[in-house]
XYZ file of C-alpha atoms in Angstrom:
628
model
C -25.211 -32.351 -37.170
C -26.100 -35.232 -34.853
C -29.259 -34.835 -32.790
C -28.577 -34.694 -29.067
C -30.475 -37.108 -26.822
C -33.396 -35.632 -24.881
C -33.444 -37.386 -21.500
C -36.270 -37.053 -19.011
C -34.957 -34.275 -16.715
C -31.971 -34.996 -14.458
C -33.079 -38.600 -13.882
C -32.258 -39.517 -17.476
C -29.362 -37.094 -17.878
C -27.356 -38.541 -14.990
C -27.428 -41.969 -16.673
C -26.195 -40.654 -20.006
C -23.425 -38.569 -18.428
C -22.209 -41.489 -16.308
C -22.153 -43.869 -19.271
C -20.106 -41.419 -21.326
C -17.650 -40.951 -18.441
C -17.220 -44.714 -18.164
C -16.521 -45.001 -21.889
C -13.895 -42.238 -21.770
C -12.168 -43.686 -18.682
C -12.003 -47.013 -20.478
C -10.610 -45.464 -23.659
C -8.185 -43.000 -22.051
C -6.981 -44.924 -19.001
C -7.800 -48.546 -19.748
C -10.121 -48.812 -16.763
C -12.400 -51.784 -17.290
C -16.007 -50.590 -17.144
C -19.277 -52.404 -17.510
C -22.567 -50.734 -18.243
C -25.839 -52.370 -17.287
C -29.102 -50.811 -18.387
C -31.965 -51.928 -16.204
C -35.441 -51.611 -17.670
C -38.677 -52.100 -15.757
C -37.407 -54.196 -12.848
C -40.158 -55.660 -10.673
C -40.494 -58.126 -7.807
C -41.332 -58.554 -4.088
C -41.133 -55.438 -1.908
C -41.302 -53.225 -4.972
C -43.460 -50.107 -5.016
C -47.091 -51.056 -5.678
C -48.970 -47.792 -5.246
C -48.498 -44.030 -5.360
C -47.880 -43.558 -9.076
C -44.274 -44.806 -9.265
C -45.115 -48.515 -9.418
C -44.458 -50.647 -12.497
C -47.305 -51.912 -14.650
C -47.292 -55.518 -13.285
C -47.630 -54.251 -9.707
C -50.315 -51.740 -10.682
C -52.250 -54.394 -12.569
C -52.109 -56.787 -9.609
C -53.207 -54.055 -7.178
C -56.160 -53.068 -9.354
C -57.255 -56.661 -9.958
C -57.094 -57.518 -6.235
C -58.806 -54.402 -4.898
C -61.464 -53.926 -7.550
C -64.998 -55.153 -6.823
C -66.160 -54.899 -10.449
C -64.218 -53.318 -13.318
C -60.979 -51.402 -13.209
C -59.201 -48.985 -15.519
C -56.476 -50.116 -17.917
C -54.471 -47.385 -19.629
C -53.913 -47.431 -23.386
C -55.656 -49.543 -26.022
C -54.529 -52.871 -24.491
C -52.388 -53.686 -27.528
C -49.064 -52.176 -26.463
C -46.138 -54.427 -25.620
C -43.671 -53.767 -22.781
C -40.755 -55.778 -21.422
C -40.142 -56.430 -17.717
C -37.333 -58.134 -15.811
C -37.810 -59.920 -12.500
C -35.443 -58.719 -9.774
C -33.856 -62.181 -9.274
C -32.913 -62.355 -12.943
C -31.523 -58.813 -12.799
C -29.276 -59.785 -9.858
C -28.234 -62.974 -11.657
C -27.208 -60.931 -14.703
C -25.004 -58.660 -12.576
C -23.344 -61.644 -10.881
C -22.702 -63.375 -14.196
C -21.072 -60.263 -15.610
C -18.869 -59.469 -12.636
C -16.116 -62.148 -12.741
C -15.442 -62.313 -16.460
C -14.471 -60.157 -19.376
C -17.539 -58.379 -20.613
C -18.355 -59.067 -24.224
C -21.657 -59.718 -25.881
C -20.515 -63.260 -26.631
C -19.703 -64.142 -23.039
C -22.241 -62.243 -21.011
C -25.402 -61.575 -22.926
C -28.092 -63.777 -21.484
C -31.841 -64.111 -21.860
C -32.580 -62.995 -18.314
C -36.351 -63.105 -18.519
C -38.688 -65.726 -19.871
C -40.135 -64.572 -23.166
C -43.896 -64.792 -22.615
C -46.115 -62.316 -24.422
C -49.514 -61.641 -22.877
C -52.170 -59.431 -24.453
C -54.477 -57.740 -21.975
C -57.731 -57.364 -23.888
C -60.913 -59.324 -24.424
C -58.894 -62.012 -26.235
C -56.365 -62.300 -23.411
C -53.531 -64.812 -23.555
C -53.721 -65.356 -27.344
C -50.347 -65.108 -29.065
C -49.640 -62.556 -31.753
C -49.598 -65.360 -34.314
C -53.374 -65.218 -34.181
C -55.881 -62.670 -35.394
C -54.784 -59.455 -37.125
C -51.056 -59.950 -37.482
C -51.334 -63.512 -38.716
C -54.075 -62.607 -41.175
C -52.103 -59.710 -42.617
C -48.938 -61.800 -42.779
C -50.635 -64.615 -44.660
C -52.245 -62.133 -47.062
C -48.887 -60.621 -47.974
C -47.430 -64.085 -48.567
C -50.379 -64.818 -50.849
C -49.930 -61.515 -52.694
C -46.272 -62.267 -53.459
C -47.083 -65.819 -54.596
C -49.702 -64.465 -56.971
C -47.268 -61.841 -58.230
C -44.684 -64.510 -59.027
C -47.284 -66.390 -61.068
C -48.786 -63.355 -62.771
C -47.944 -61.681 -66.060
C -48.343 -58.173 -64.657
C -44.617 -57.521 -64.488
C -43.352 -55.201 -67.209
C -40.839 -57.656 -68.687
C -38.892 -60.820 -68.054
C -36.037 -58.990 -66.371
C -38.430 -57.498 -63.832
C -39.471 -61.012 -62.823
C -35.792 -61.786 -62.181
C -35.471 -58.597 -60.161
C -38.485 -59.713 -58.094
C -36.834 -63.064 -57.376
C -33.591 -61.295 -56.471
C -35.401 -58.947 -54.083
C -37.199 -61.862 -52.407
C -33.861 -63.576 -51.796
C -32.088 -60.456 -50.577
C -34.878 -59.782 -48.098
C -34.481 -63.272 -46.691
C -38.033 -64.502 -47.340
C -37.334 -66.855 -50.255
C -38.052 -70.022 -48.224
C -41.761 -69.177 -48.533
C -41.667 -69.146 -52.325
C -39.364 -71.962 -53.432
C -41.827 -73.565 -55.841
C -42.780 -70.260 -57.462
C -39.140 -69.140 -57.781
C -38.201 -72.488 -59.316
C -41.030 -72.099 -61.854
C -40.019 -68.541 -62.819
C -36.360 -69.469 -63.325
C -37.150 -72.659 -65.221
C -39.311 -70.645 -67.602
C -36.453 -68.209 -68.203
C -34.057 -71.097 -68.775
C -36.353 -72.820 -71.276
C -37.320 -69.708 -73.226
C -33.986 -67.925 -73.686
C -32.512 -68.409 -77.151
C -30.144 -65.471 -77.437
C -28.432 -62.974 -75.146
C -28.039 -60.285 -77.799
C -30.450 -57.816 -76.207
C -29.215 -58.230 -72.641
C -27.423 -55.380 -70.878
C -24.481 -56.084 -68.576
C -26.754 -55.816 -65.558
C -29.503 -58.027 -66.976
C -27.201 -60.785 -68.213
C -25.272 -60.834 -64.930
C -28.500 -61.075 -62.948
C -29.780 -63.856 -65.222
C -26.516 -65.792 -64.855
C -26.352 -65.471 -61.077
C -29.926 -66.425 -60.276
C -30.046 -69.427 -62.570
C -26.664 -70.734 -61.403
C -27.740 -70.393 -57.779
C -30.689 -72.674 -58.491
C -28.870 -75.401 -60.409
C -29.479 -74.313 -64.029
C -26.310 -74.550 -66.070
C -25.355 -71.253 -67.705
C -21.860 -71.173 -69.297
C -19.542 -68.437 -68.106
C -18.506 -67.568 -71.652
C -21.783 -65.678 -72.176
C -19.840 -62.680 -70.827
C -17.512 -62.747 -73.846
C -19.989 -60.437 -75.574
C -18.724 -57.625 -73.336
C -15.096 -58.081 -74.377
C -13.354 -56.203 -77.142
C -11.181 -57.591 -79.924
C -8.209 -57.524 -77.571
C -9.910 -60.099 -75.353
C -10.459 -57.836 -72.336
C -13.601 -56.243 -70.998
C -14.450 -53.043 -72.846
C -13.389 -49.855 -71.085
C -16.736 -48.142 -71.650
C -18.303 -50.608 -69.208
C -16.572 -48.756 -66.381
C -19.253 -46.077 -66.703
C -22.019 -48.606 -66.059
C -21.835 -48.799 -62.262
C -25.125 -50.661 -61.920
C -23.985 -53.241 -64.442
C -20.567 -53.606 -62.844
C -22.090 -54.189 -59.438
C -24.213 -57.033 -60.775
C -21.252 -58.441 -62.719
C -19.206 -58.489 -59.520
C -22.058 -60.333 -57.783
C -22.306 -62.868 -60.622
C -18.556 -63.500 -60.567
C -18.818 -64.783 -56.977
C -20.348 -67.997 -58.355
C -17.126 -68.890 -60.155
C -15.941 -72.503 -60.181
C -12.412 -73.790 -60.755
C -11.163 -73.132 -64.296
C -13.627 -70.360 -65.175
C -11.000 -67.727 -65.918
C -13.495 -65.325 -67.474
C -15.308 -64.986 -64.151
C -12.006 -64.339 -62.369
C -11.356 -61.627 -64.960
C -14.868 -60.264 -64.459
C -14.385 -60.105 -60.687
C -11.067 -58.271 -61.057
C -12.390 -55.870 -63.726
C -15.577 -54.953 -61.872
C -13.961 -55.087 -58.443
C -11.558 -52.273 -59.329
C -14.591 -49.994 -59.589
C -17.211 -51.326 -57.177
C -15.515 -53.559 -54.592
C -15.640 -50.763 -51.992
C -19.394 -50.532 -52.522
C -19.771 -54.295 -52.333
C -17.585 -55.323 -49.423
C -20.138 -58.033 -48.700
C -21.386 -59.499 -51.991
C -24.728 -61.268 -51.724
C -23.397 -64.764 -52.459
C -21.039 -64.576 -49.469
C -23.412 -62.767 -47.110
C -26.205 -63.907 -44.806
C -29.479 -62.492 -46.129
C -30.862 -62.123 -42.603
C -27.951 -59.801 -41.831
C -28.162 -57.680 -44.992
C -31.966 -57.542 -45.365
C -32.289 -54.446 -43.202
C -29.913 -52.471 -45.417
C -31.915 -53.552 -48.463
C -35.097 -52.321 -46.749
C -33.510 -48.953 -46.016
C -32.268 -48.601 -49.579
C -35.769 -49.251 -50.929
C -37.541 -46.652 -48.784
C -40.065 -44.647 -50.802
C -40.334 -47.250 -53.581
C -43.863 -48.400 -54.370
C -45.357 -51.276 -56.359
C -44.296 -54.851 -55.606
C -41.189 -53.613 -53.817
C -43.385 -51.917 -51.222
C -45.330 -55.139 -50.643
C -42.105 -57.107 -50.307
C -40.625 -54.574 -47.908
C -43.690 -54.779 -45.658
C -43.553 -58.583 -45.739
C -39.848 -58.532 -44.888
C -40.461 -56.305 -41.870
C -43.141 -58.658 -40.601
C -40.831 -61.613 -41.197
C -38.082 -59.913 -39.180
C -40.556 -59.573 -36.303
C -41.580 -63.235 -36.526
C -37.996 -64.486 -36.826
C -36.688 -62.326 -33.979
C -39.430 -63.423 -31.597
C -38.879 -67.062 -32.537
C -35.100 -66.797 -32.146
C -35.381 -65.111 -28.740
C -37.583 -67.925 -27.476
C -35.171 -70.510 -28.866
C -32.210 -68.805 -27.208
C -34.050 -68.891 -23.883
C -34.611 -72.648 -24.326
C -30.956 -73.248 -25.212
C -29.767 -71.190 -22.243
C -32.032 -73.201 -19.954
C -30.862 -76.499 -21.467
C -27.210 -75.503 -21.087
C -27.731 -74.386 -17.506
C -29.490 -77.617 -16.561
C -26.773 -79.695 -18.249
C -24.339 -78.539 -15.555
C -21.220 -78.737 -17.723
C -20.315 -75.089 -17.124
C -19.844 -75.896 -13.440
C -18.133 -79.249 -14.050
C -15.675 -77.995 -16.712
C -14.923 -74.486 -15.523
C -12.118 -73.827 -18.026
C -14.290 -74.710 -21.002
C -16.141 -72.057 -22.951
C -19.531 -70.909 -21.721
C -21.061 -69.262 -24.785
C -24.601 -70.472 -25.554
C -25.344 -67.281 -27.464
C -22.383 -67.794 -29.799
C -23.235 -71.461 -30.329
C -26.840 -70.608 -31.119
C -25.722 -67.907 -33.592
C -24.297 -70.638 -35.866
C -27.675 -72.379 -36.038
C -29.659 -69.164 -36.345
C -27.590 -68.142 -39.371
C -27.458 -71.553 -41.038
C -31.138 -72.474 -40.721
C -32.888 -69.172 -41.373
C -36.413 -70.448 -42.038
C -38.489 -69.558 -38.917
C -40.308 -72.905 -39.217
C -37.049 -74.816 -38.535
C -37.153 -74.189 -34.807
C -36.656 -77.816 -33.737
C -33.749 -78.230 -36.156
C -32.032 -75.085 -34.837
C -32.359 -76.237 -31.236
C -30.958 -79.707 -31.923
C -28.155 -78.328 -34.090
C -27.141 -75.882 -31.355
C -26.817 -78.751 -28.899
C -24.539 -80.530 -31.379
C -22.403 -77.403 -31.862
C -22.168 -76.979 -28.084
C -20.534 -80.400 -27.698
C -18.047 -79.666 -30.491
C -16.817 -76.632 -28.548
C -16.792 -78.402 -25.189
C -14.982 -81.519 -26.433
C -12.499 -79.285 -28.252
C -11.788 -77.567 -24.929
C -11.371 -80.932 -23.177
C -8.672 -81.878 -25.681
C -7.017 -78.440 -25.549
C -7.177 -77.720 -21.841
C -7.603 -80.992 -19.963
C -5.633 -84.215 -19.838
C -2.604 -85.805 -21.433
C -2.642 -87.521 -24.833
C -2.919 -90.900 -23.056
C -5.951 -89.748 -21.044
C -7.514 -88.213 -24.156
C -6.998 -91.490 -25.999
C -9.240 -93.142 -23.405
C -11.949 -90.544 -24.040
C -11.612 -91.139 -27.791
C -11.936 -94.884 -27.316
C -15.067 -94.365 -25.229
C -16.645 -92.270 -28.003
C -15.889 -95.051 -30.500
C -17.564 -97.543 -28.167
C -20.667 -95.334 -27.752
C -21.692 -97.287 -24.684
C -22.847 -95.970 -21.299
C -20.766 -98.719 -19.714
C -17.660 -96.848 -20.882
C -18.367 -94.013 -18.427
C -16.365 -95.791 -15.723
C -13.227 -95.460 -17.914
C -13.253 -91.669 -17.697
C -12.077 -89.121 -15.127
C -14.921 -87.636 -13.095
C -15.158 -84.242 -14.889
C -15.496 -85.998 -18.247
C -18.147 -88.510 -17.197
C -20.926 -85.924 -17.296
C -19.857 -84.651 -20.729
C -19.676 -88.161 -22.189
C -23.107 -89.132 -20.846
C -24.642 -85.858 -22.048
C -23.136 -86.386 -25.516
C -24.679 -89.851 -25.791
C -28.024 -88.721 -24.354
C -28.266 -85.735 -26.687
C -27.151 -87.479 -29.879
C -29.326 -90.538 -29.275
C -32.271 -88.210 -28.678
C -31.548 -86.335 -31.919
C -31.454 -89.632 -33.812
C -34.821 -90.634 -32.365
C -36.381 -87.273 -33.253
C -35.148 -87.634 -36.829
C -36.716 -91.106 -36.867
C -40.060 -89.686 -35.747
C -39.950 -86.901 -38.342
C -38.487 -88.729 -41.330
C -38.896 -92.452 -40.735
C -35.272 -93.514 -40.223
C -32.700 -93.231 -37.445
C -29.251 -92.100 -38.647
C -27.565 -92.767 -35.302
C -24.776 -94.834 -36.882
C -23.819 -91.916 -39.148
C -24.057 -89.463 -36.246
C -21.883 -91.644 -33.988
C -19.310 -91.962 -36.756
C -18.926 -88.179 -37.034
C -18.181 -87.874 -33.310
C -15.640 -90.687 -33.441
C -13.763 -89.115 -36.355
C -13.855 -85.721 -34.635
C -12.215 -87.117 -31.502
C -9.664 -88.981 -33.626
C -8.655 -85.668 -35.229
C -8.542 -83.875 -31.849
C -6.278 -86.645 -30.518
C -3.912 -86.353 -33.487
C -3.546 -82.620 -32.788
C -3.030 -83.215 -29.074
C -0.164 -85.614 -29.814
C 1.389 -83.205 -32.334
C 1.481 -80.286 -29.972
C 2.447 -82.328 -26.906
C 5.510 -83.555 -28.789
C 6.379 -80.102 -30.089
C 6.734 -81.472 -33.615
C 4.652 -79.559 -36.120
C 3.224 -81.477 -39.079
C 3.505 -80.322 -42.674
C 0.952 -77.728 -43.718
C -0.905 -80.288 -45.830
C -1.047 -82.806 -42.983
C -2.240 -80.096 -40.636
C -4.990 -78.932 -43.012
C -6.300 -82.414 -43.829
C -6.589 -83.256 -40.148
C -7.787 -79.733 -39.364
C -10.738 -80.058 -41.734
C -11.973 -82.910 -39.548
C -11.120 -81.246 -36.224
C -13.082 -78.173 -37.355
C -16.228 -80.155 -36.580
C -17.855 -79.086 -39.843
C -18.546 -82.675 -40.897
C -20.378 -83.254 -37.607
C -22.524 -80.177 -38.155
C -23.366 -80.678 -41.826
C -24.148 -84.380 -41.423
C -26.524 -83.498 -38.586
C -28.106 -80.791 -40.768
C -28.463 -83.270 -43.628
C -30.482 -85.672 -41.489
C -32.361 -83.018 -39.478
C -33.677 -81.621 -42.776
C -34.597 -85.093 -44.016
C -32.700 -84.666 -47.284
C -32.427 -88.407 -47.902
C -36.206 -88.757 -47.723
C -37.014 -85.513 -49.570
C -34.914 -86.525 -52.548
C -36.280 -90.062 -52.604
C -32.822 -91.412 -51.855
C -31.306 -89.608 -54.859
C -28.977 -87.670 -52.541
C -27.159 -89.736 -49.891
C -24.977 -88.494 -47.064
C -21.875 -89.751 -48.919
C -22.753 -87.380 -51.779
C -21.986 -84.323 -49.634
C -18.399 -85.287 -48.722
C -16.736 -82.849 -51.137
C -19.033 -80.020 -50.067
C -18.220 -80.769 -46.423
C -14.495 -80.747 -47.236
C -14.671 -77.277 -48.805
C -16.696 -75.725 -45.975
C -14.349 -77.318 -43.444
C -11.274 -75.941 -45.227
C -12.826 -72.456 -45.290
C -13.475 -72.608 -41.548
C -10.072 -74.055 -40.643
C -8.169 -71.522 -42.747
C -10.223 -68.604 -41.436
C -9.750 -69.853 -37.883
C -5.986 -69.875 -38.422
C -5.953 -66.665 -40.457
C -5.451 -64.371 -37.507
C -3.162 -64.707 -34.529
C -5.858 -63.878 -31.971
C -6.732 -66.650 -29.571
C -10.333 -67.529 -28.984
C -11.551 -65.958 -25.736
C -9.972 -67.208 -22.533
C -8.306 -70.336 -23.890
C -4.629 -70.836 -23.179
C -4.289 -74.082 -25.132
C -1.880 -74.394 -28.028
C -3.924 -75.090 -31.149
C -1.223 -74.429 -33.722
C -2.120 -72.954 -37.097
C -1.779 -73.578 -40.810
C 0.233 -70.369 -41.175
C 2.744 -71.551 -38.562
C 3.199 -74.886 -40.375
C 3.433 -73.174 -43.770
C 6.126 -70.720 -42.645
C 8.153 -73.517 -41.062
C 8.329 -75.468 -44.334
C 8.862 -72.305 -46.410
C 11.866 -70.584 -44.793
C 12.143 -66.931 -45.681
C 8.416 -66.413 -46.231
C 6.932 -63.502 -44.312
C 3.680 -63.459 -42.406
C 2.228 -61.295 -45.187
C 3.148 -63.877 -47.839
C 1.687 -66.679 -45.721
C -1.555 -64.786 -45.163
C -1.861 -64.013 -48.874
C -1.363 -67.711 -49.589
C -4.150 -68.596 -47.146
C -6.458 -65.986 -48.715
C -5.889 -67.592 -52.131
C -6.671 -71.005 -50.672
C -9.939 -69.741 -49.184
C -10.864 -68.290 -52.576
C -10.171 -71.645 -54.229
C -12.258 -73.497 -51.667
C -15.192 -71.190 -52.448
C -14.868 -72.249 -56.097
C -15.049 -75.917 -55.111
C -17.995 -75.167 -52.829
C -19.817 -73.382 -55.662
C -19.361 -76.428 -57.865
C -20.709 -78.832 -55.247
C -23.709 -76.611 -54.462
C -24.493 -76.273 -58.162
C -24.486 -80.056 -58.541
C -26.747 -80.621 -55.523
C -29.122 -77.830 -56.545
C -29.999 -79.720 -59.705
C -32.324 -81.565 -57.334
C -34.556 -78.810 -55.854
C -35.360 -81.010 -52.840
C -31.790 -80.640 -51.598
C -31.780 -76.830 -51.819
C -32.480 -76.400 -48.101
C -29.262 -78.276 -47.329
C -27.094 -76.358 -49.793
C -28.506 -73.092 -48.494
C -27.703 -74.111 -44.912
C -24.182 -75.142 -45.952
C -23.597 -71.835 -47.736
C -24.946 -69.894 -44.771
C -22.581 -71.790 -42.506
C -19.631 -70.861 -44.744
C -20.871 -67.256 -44.859
C -20.917 -67.162 -41.072
C -17.267 -68.189 -40.752
C -15.703 -64.712 -41.277
C -18.010 -63.265 -38.617
C -16.928 -65.947 -36.147
C -13.188 -65.551 -36.664
C -12.530 -61.884 -37.551
C -10.963 -60.797 -34.273
C -9.987 -57.172 -33.787
C -6.958 -55.905 -31.858
C -8.907 -56.206 -28.604
C -9.603 -59.909 -29.220
C -13.257 -59.129 -29.830
C -15.542 -60.066 -32.711
C -17.222 -56.811 -33.795
C -18.856 -58.274 -36.913
C -20.374 -61.112 -34.923
C -21.580 -58.744 -32.236
C -23.224 -56.598 -34.909
C -24.901 -59.664 -36.428
C -26.253 -60.811 -33.065
C -27.480 -57.355 -32.142
C -29.113 -56.916 -35.533
C -30.896 -60.258 -35.617
C -31.780 -60.802 -31.960
C -32.069 -57.437 -30.257
C -32.426 -54.559 -32.739
C -36.059 -53.431 -32.924
C -35.647 -50.922 -35.773
C -37.921 -52.793 -38.162
C -40.135 -54.647 -35.727
C -43.767 -54.519 -36.798
C -46.536 -53.870 -34.290
C -47.908 -57.244 -33.299
C -51.495 -57.111 -32.015
């Protein structure tokens, strides 16, 4: 039986009752309702004495009226959140004229400054106790990865797997590489391996660029050439086999067979296999599942909780910076029909670049993603093909003198694009010793070329073939812009000593772009408030295949997405042979993993999976660790 809430007398009860009434009126009668929960609002003319005042007002009163010392309640280590009245009013005004969804109207309404009121006032939580404990746990796990205290070799693989699933593997790349290389060098036979152990071995080593042939799973087949029926009783083994089969590349039929065989039993339990999931999103479930387990798992779980606290605080501060940057840019006021979704744009970067230390890279990448959305809206919602051709020519010129060629609403966007991209190029130069501005400019030019092709197609009413649409659509997806920026922001060229060049990622980019384009076209829901005609692969496919149903077309697209994942696996495996490029392949995979969350619209044109991801990573405090 669910536990009923216990509000504070009628003051709390009236809020709960009213919220429930609003929800029911929305569900039963379609009345649009919006619920705002106001916590600790303070500001001028607020109560400042008498016992009902908020802590900031009480603190100010005591500090101003005291002649010596004054009383502070608690141990001075608690944290509370407060919202200034102006920001509360702004939030209400922003919500009022638009459809209320977390993607359109969740804003960082207060500046995220943490102040500690004790004898070490104004020191951030990164210092002192929390930082010391955090560093100690990182040290403990590093020592564990290097030690021989684990019971057997398989337990060391299970430790590596747990580290990755908890989303803290970026701290231990060298140690993980050493553990897996040792396994790779020492294995001579797989005779003693169980289904679970061999599947785990295969998956981890493949993920890190060690070649393990898929035919090692033939040992689990009978004389008839199919997987033995008795394996269906080994649920733990089947679950790991299903996970391993996600790393299939084109032509590896045995892994397709393994996925089908194991999936018949465990696919409902593994709706989100690890290889196609964002560890940051699934880490909390892994923590819950490991409750009560001691040993190294307990240490890892505690580290993961602390990491969630660090990452969430960092991401909240970054979101505040992006929101401020976007507001100051002024494009939301200049291009009123364009999307205004800084939270959604930031979510791409937050998922792709999960290492908390990559703050600068996430901020710059979010700015890049913002312009992809805005320029897409310009081509969809503003101007004729002839006018858009002028904008495209200006982007090719990449010259501030070209601003005079453009209509007034586009001038600001064009200048901001040049300012932002040139600044990103300079920052990369400062960090890595070279300025990739020519490569960055080229991605924007090709993006606008692809947008212009689509604009001409749909203005004429003549649909292209499905292949023509997809090839152009992979460019208009903007994925090449994003991944090329990631490549240079991470300094991959320098890290690999020039062994991996930007041209070497073209096939990987193509696969990720195809996954995004096909997912984008998979459903019929339109993105938010746009009324533009974007077309879709399914529409083109059905036109050139008369008699095919929407179900057949969607099944065809699902098969294509599956094939693109095989190509992506192959490209990632090749790049991962050079450990210095692993940060890029991980970011690329995370980007592909994020795609279903971004495009899985429900019947109400909402994105429930994305909303859950954002709530979990940015706002849920279930696993937040006390930060002194």
